[in-house]
XYZ file of C-alpha atoms in Angstrom:
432
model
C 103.202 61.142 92.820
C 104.276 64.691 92.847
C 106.211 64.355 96.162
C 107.858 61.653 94.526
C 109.163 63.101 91.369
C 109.735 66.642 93.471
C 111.909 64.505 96.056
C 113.682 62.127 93.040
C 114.972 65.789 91.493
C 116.478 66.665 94.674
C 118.084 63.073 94.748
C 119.236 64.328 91.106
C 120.622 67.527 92.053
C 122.669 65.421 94.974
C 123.866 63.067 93.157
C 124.909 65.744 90.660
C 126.323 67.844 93.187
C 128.574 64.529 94.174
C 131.277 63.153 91.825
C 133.605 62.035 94.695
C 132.671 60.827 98.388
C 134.484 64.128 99.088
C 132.199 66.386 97.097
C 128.661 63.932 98.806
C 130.212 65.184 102.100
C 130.887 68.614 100.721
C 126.902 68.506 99.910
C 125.675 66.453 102.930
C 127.554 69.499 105.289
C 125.688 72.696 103.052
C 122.450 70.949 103.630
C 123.102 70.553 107.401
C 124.167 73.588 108.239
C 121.016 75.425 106.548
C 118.634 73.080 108.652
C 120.468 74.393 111.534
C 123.016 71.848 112.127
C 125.966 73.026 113.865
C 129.728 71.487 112.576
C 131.561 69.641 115.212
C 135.721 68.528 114.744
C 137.183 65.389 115.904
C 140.327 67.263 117.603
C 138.224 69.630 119.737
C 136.987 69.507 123.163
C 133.487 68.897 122.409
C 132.092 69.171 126.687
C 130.488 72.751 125.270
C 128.236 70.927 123.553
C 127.383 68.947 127.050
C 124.603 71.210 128.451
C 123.483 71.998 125.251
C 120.144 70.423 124.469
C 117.936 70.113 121.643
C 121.101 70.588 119.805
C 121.721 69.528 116.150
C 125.749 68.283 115.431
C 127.632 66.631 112.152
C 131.094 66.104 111.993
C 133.304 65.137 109.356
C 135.959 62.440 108.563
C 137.632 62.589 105.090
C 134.926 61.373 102.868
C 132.590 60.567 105.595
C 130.273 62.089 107.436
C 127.701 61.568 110.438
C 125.068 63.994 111.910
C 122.988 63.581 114.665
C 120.127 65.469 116.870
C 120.490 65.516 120.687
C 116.875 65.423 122.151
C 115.950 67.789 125.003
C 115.002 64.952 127.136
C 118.209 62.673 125.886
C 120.553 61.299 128.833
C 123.560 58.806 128.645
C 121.742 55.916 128.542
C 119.106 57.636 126.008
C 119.094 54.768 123.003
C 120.132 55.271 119.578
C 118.601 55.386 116.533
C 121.378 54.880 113.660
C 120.769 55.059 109.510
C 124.359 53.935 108.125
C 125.150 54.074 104.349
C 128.208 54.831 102.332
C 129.273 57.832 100.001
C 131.659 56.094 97.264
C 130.814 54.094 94.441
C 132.540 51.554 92.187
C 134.825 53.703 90.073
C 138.621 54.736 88.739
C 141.036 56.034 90.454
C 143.710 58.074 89.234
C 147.343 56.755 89.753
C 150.623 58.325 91.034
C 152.040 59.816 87.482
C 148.927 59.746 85.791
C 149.879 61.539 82.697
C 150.599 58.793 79.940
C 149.789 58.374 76.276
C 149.843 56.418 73.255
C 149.214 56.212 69.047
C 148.954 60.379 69.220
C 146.228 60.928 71.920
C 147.146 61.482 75.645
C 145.823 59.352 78.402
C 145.661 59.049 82.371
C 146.528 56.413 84.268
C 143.895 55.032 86.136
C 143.706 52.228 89.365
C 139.698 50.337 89.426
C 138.114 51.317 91.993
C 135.762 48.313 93.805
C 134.078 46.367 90.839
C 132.429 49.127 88.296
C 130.535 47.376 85.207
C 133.541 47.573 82.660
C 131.106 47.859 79.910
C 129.430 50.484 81.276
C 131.637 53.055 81.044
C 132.701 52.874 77.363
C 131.673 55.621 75.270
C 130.759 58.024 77.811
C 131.920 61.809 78.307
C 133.721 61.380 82.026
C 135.187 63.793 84.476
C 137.773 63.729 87.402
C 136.839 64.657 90.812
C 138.082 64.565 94.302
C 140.460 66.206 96.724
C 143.531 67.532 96.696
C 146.374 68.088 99.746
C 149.054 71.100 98.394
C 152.075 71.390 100.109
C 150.671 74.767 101.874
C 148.788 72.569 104.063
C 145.438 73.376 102.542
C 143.123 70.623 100.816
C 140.588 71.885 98.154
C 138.028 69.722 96.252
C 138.235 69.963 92.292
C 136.139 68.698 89.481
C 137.063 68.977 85.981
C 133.887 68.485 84.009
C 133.752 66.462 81.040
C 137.657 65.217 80.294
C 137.986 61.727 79.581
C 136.529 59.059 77.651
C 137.111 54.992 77.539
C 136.519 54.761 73.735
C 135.540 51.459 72.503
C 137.171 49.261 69.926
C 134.892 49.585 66.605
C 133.429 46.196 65.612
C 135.463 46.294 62.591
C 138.231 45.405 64.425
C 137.000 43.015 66.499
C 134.145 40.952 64.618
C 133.149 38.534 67.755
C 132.777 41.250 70.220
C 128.667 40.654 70.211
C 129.642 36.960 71.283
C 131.501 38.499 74.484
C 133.364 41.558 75.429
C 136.425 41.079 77.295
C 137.771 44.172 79.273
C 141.685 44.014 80.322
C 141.742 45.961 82.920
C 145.864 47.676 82.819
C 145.211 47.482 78.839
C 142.327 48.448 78.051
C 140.613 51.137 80.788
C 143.253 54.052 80.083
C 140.642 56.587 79.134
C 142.024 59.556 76.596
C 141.444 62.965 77.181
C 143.695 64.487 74.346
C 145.403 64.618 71.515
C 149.562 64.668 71.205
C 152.392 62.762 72.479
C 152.999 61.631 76.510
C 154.842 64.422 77.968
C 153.131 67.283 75.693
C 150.711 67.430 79.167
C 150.690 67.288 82.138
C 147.275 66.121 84.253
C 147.800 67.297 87.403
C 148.708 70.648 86.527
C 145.861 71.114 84.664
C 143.853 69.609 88.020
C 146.024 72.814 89.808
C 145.419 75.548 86.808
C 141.587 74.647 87.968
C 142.308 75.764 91.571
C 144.053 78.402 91.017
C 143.177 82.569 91.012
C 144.713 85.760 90.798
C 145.498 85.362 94.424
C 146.400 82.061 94.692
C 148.078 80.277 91.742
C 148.425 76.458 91.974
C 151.176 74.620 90.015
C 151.431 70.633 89.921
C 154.533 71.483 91.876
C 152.581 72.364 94.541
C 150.329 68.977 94.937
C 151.648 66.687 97.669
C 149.080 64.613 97.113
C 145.887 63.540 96.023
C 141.843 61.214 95.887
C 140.873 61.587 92.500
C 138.078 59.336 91.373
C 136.318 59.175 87.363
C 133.129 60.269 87.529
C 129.926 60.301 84.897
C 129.172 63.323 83.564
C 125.831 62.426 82.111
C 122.937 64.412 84.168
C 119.917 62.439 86.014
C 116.736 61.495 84.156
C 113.205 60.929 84.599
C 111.770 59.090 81.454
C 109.431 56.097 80.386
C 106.194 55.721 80.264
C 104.336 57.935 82.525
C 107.937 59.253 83.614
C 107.732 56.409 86.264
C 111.653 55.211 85.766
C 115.000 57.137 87.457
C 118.263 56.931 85.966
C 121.571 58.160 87.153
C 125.199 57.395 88.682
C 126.119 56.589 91.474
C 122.713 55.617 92.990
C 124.644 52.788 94.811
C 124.643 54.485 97.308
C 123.819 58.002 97.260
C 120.549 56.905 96.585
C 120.303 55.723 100.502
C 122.722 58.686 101.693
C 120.257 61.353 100.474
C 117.331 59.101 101.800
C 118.969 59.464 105.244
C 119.710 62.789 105.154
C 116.429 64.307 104.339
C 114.528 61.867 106.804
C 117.517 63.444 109.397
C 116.818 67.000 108.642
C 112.593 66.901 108.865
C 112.986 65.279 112.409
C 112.090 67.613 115.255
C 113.915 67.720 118.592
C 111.234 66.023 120.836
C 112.599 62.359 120.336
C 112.884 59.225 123.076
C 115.790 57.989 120.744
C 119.089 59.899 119.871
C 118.500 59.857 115.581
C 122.541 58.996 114.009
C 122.886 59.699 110.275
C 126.370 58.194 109.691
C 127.887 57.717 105.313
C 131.028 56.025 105.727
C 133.643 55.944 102.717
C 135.419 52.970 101.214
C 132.692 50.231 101.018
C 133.166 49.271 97.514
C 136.455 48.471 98.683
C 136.114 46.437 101.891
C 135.349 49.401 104.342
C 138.938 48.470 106.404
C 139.622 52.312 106.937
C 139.567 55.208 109.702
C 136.804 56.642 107.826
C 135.007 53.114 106.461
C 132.561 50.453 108.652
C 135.240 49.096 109.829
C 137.157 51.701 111.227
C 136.441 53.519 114.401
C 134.369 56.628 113.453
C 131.150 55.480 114.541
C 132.432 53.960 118.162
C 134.094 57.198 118.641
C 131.252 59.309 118.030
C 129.067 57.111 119.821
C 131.225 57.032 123.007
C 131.528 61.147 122.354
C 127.927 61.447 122.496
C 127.555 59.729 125.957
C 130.489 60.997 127.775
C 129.029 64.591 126.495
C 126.102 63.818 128.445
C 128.091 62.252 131.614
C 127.970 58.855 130.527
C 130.074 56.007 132.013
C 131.235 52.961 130.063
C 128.686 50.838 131.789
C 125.779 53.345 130.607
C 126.971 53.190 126.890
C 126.650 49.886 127.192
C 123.362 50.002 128.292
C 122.572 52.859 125.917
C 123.662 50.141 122.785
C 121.571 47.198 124.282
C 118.716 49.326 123.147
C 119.891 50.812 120.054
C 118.947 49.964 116.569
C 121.015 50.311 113.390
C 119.376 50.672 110.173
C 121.909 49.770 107.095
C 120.797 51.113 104.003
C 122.420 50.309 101.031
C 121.177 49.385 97.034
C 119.933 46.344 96.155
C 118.930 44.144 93.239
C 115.325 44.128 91.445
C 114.454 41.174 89.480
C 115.798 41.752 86.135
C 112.936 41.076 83.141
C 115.806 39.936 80.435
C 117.685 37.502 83.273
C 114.731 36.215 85.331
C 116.427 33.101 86.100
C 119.141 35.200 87.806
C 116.976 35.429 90.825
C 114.955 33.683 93.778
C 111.760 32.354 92.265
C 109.814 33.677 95.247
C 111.275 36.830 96.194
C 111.107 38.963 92.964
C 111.669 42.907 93.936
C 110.140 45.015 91.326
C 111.564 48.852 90.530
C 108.871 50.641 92.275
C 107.451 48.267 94.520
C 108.716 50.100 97.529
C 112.237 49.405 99.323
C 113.672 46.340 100.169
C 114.360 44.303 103.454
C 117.867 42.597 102.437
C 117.764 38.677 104.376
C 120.497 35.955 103.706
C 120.948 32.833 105.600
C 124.996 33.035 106.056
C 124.431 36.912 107.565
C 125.659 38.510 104.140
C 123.207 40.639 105.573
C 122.102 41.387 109.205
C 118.479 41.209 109.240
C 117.046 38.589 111.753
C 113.534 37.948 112.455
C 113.359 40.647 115.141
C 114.969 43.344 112.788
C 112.486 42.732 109.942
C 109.712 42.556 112.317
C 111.086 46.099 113.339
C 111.554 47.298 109.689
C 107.640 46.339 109.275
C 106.580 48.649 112.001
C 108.597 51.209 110.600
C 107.019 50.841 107.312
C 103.473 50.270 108.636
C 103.977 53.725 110.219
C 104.854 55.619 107.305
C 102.231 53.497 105.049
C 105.092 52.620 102.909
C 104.902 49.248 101.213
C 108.382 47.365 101.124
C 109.373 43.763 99.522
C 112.223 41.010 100.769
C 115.370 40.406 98.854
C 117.061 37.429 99.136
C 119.780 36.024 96.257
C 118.879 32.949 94.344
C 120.911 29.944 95.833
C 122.962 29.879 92.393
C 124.213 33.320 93.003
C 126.755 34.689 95.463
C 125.791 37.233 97.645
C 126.940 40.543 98.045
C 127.306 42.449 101.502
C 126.737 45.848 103.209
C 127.859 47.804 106.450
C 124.868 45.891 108.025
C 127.447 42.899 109.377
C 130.192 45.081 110.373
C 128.513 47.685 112.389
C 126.778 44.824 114.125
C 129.860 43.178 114.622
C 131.860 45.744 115.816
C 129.242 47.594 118.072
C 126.894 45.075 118.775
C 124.333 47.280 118.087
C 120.798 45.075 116.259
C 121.179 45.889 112.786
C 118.930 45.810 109.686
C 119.395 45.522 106.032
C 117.729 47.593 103.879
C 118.084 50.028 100.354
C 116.762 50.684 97.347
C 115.901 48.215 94.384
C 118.243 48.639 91.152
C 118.537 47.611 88.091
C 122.244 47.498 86.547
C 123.815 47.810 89.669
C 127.621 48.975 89.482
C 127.102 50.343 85.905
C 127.637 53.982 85.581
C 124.152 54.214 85.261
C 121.892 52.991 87.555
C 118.167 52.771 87.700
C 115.337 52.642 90.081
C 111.658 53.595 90.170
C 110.319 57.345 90.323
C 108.089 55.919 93.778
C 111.049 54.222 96.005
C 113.345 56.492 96.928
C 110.959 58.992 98.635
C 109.419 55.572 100.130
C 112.649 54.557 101.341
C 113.032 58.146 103.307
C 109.914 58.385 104.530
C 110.423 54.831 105.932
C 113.784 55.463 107.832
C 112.266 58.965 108.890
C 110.023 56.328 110.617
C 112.648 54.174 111.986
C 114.083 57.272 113.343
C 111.032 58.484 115.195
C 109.149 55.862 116.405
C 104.936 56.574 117.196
């Protein structure tokens, strides 16, 4: 158990460390380059890197990011190995003139982001974080700390709000961060006062633009009973991009497979972007790979046939106050091990020769996993899995981590499963 607790703190100190997709990248890149990883960019010729084996690469793409270790032995039709997740999660986003205000307390102006648990971010101490383009050309990442809260109506004032809370989304999610009148501040210079130095002093004159997000400020916690229960934001899906990474960075360089760690952006919101699923960042890299090792089109192809993708993303444990929410069967428990994610309509992409694949992996690093699949009643939800599959046509599996109170701004899991689900895809990577 002490692996598990030492590898959920360093989960904490990611997710910490990652307000925004921007800042997860920002993370994902420092850990990289101190395993030895060597940063790659889209517009350069990348034929050095050619003859270069048993190299390590990542490259970056606004808030996404993919790494990737080129065996000694690897050649253009060498398969690939490919854990995909995603670096945003279900959030606020702060709109063009974002300074407002109203009844004496200033406010910002804020655009949902995917579909957050309203509720769930009431009463909490919040922060801004994300990027920010100045009209010098230069882009700097900024986080403000503990700025804004949602602040609830007392029940006072509204004396059926135990019966059921309705949330109006343009009325009633303007979080305050102040007191006075709107126009006695202004946000986004206080966003450039926190950039700026005695070299370099930022004005909101000088922001072009901007990808600001809300962000929990509330750290990470172990607790319950024999500290066997995680709880923090942004799990979904952080949870599965710091699984990947770590399983990435304790691979060696004697491989048969080409190991892909790919977090895309923009899930929670459909993934249709250059740097989402659907975009083209992953067929681009892909073909990149190959043609640096003198590939044609015909031996990509060939080189995809035999590739596996490995989709890792959160999913849902059987709730104890809702049982009837879920399949009577297939009940995930928090610390039960990962899950494999199955639905008839290909919500998800497992088929019988992916799970039979996932089982090896697990069976090879003696981690125990259980099957997910939604109650009949309920809708269900979707990953990267089906897109990269579609797109590439690469065999693709659906996996992640079992939650509870998925898309609040507090998630939970179990102490056990997310070293479980790293050790597994560190598997999936290498196979014995």
């Amino acid at each position: 158990m002490t692996a598990a607790v030492d590898h959920v703190h360093d989960l904490a100190n990611f997710v910490s460390a990652s307000p925004s997709s921007f800042h997860a990248v920002e993370e994902a890149a420092r850990r990289l380059r101190e395993a030895g990883f060597s940063e790659l960019h889209e517009a350069d010729d990348w034929n050095g890197a050619r003859t270069r084996k048993a190299a390590k690469y990542f490259v970056i793409r606004d808030g996404a990011i993919a790494a990737w270790i080129q065996p000694t032995k690897a050649t253009a039709t060498t398969p690939f190995r490919i854990l995909g997740a995603h670096t945003d999660s279900p959030s606020f986003k702060l709109k063009p003139k974002p300074s407002t205000g109203s009844e004496g307390m200033l406010q910002a102006g804020v655009e949902v982001y995917g579909g957050p648990l309203l509720n769930s971010w009431l009463d909490r101490e919040l922060e801004l974080a994300g990027r920010i383009i100045f009209s010098d050309g230069t882009t700097e990442l900024v986080r403000t700390g503990p700025l804004l809260r949602f602040p609830q109506l007392a029940v006072h004032l509204d004396r059926k709000v135990n019966d059921g809370l309705t949330l109006k989304r343009q009325m009633h999610m303007n979080p305050v961060l102040g007191l006075g009148e709107q126009g006695d501040a202004d946000l986004l210079e206080h966003l450039a006062s926190l950039l700026s130095s005695e070299s370099s002093q930022r004005s909101a004159a000088d922001i072009d633009g901007y990808d600001i997000v809300v962000a929990d400020t509330a750290a990470p916690a172990v607790f319950g009973l024999d500290e066997k229960l995680f709880a923090s934001g942004r799990l979904d899906n952080l949870s599965s991009v710091h699984a990947g990474l770590v399983a990435l960075i304790g691979l060696t360089t004697k491989l048969d497979h080409i190991p892909v760690f790919v977090a895309f952006d923009h899930e929670e919101v459909g993934s249709a972007t250059r740097s989402g699923a659907a975009g083209p960042f992953l067929a681009d890299l892909l073909a990149r790979i190959g043609g640096g090792l003198g590939g044609t089109d015909t031996d990509r192809m060939r080189a995809v046939a035999n590739s596996w993708c490995l989709s890792s993303d959160a999913g849902h444990a059987a709730h104890p106050n809702y049982p009837e929410r879920h399949d009577p069967a297939n009940r995930p428990r928090l610390g039960g091990g990962p899950l494999l994610k199955i639905n008839a309509n290909q919500r998800y992409a497992t088929d019988g020769v992916g799970a039979a694949e996932w089982a090896r992996a697990c069976r090879q690093a003696s981690v125990k996993y259980q099957e997910f699949v939604s109650s009949n009643d309920m809708p269900c939800g979707s990953t990267i899995g089906p897109i990269t599959a579609t797109r590439l046509g690469i065999r693709t599996i659906d996996v992640g981590l079992p939650l509870l109170s998925m898309h609040s701004a507090r998630e939970m899991c179990g102490v056990a499963d997310p070293i479980a689900l790293s050790n597994a895809i560190a598997a999936f990577f290498s196979p014995a």
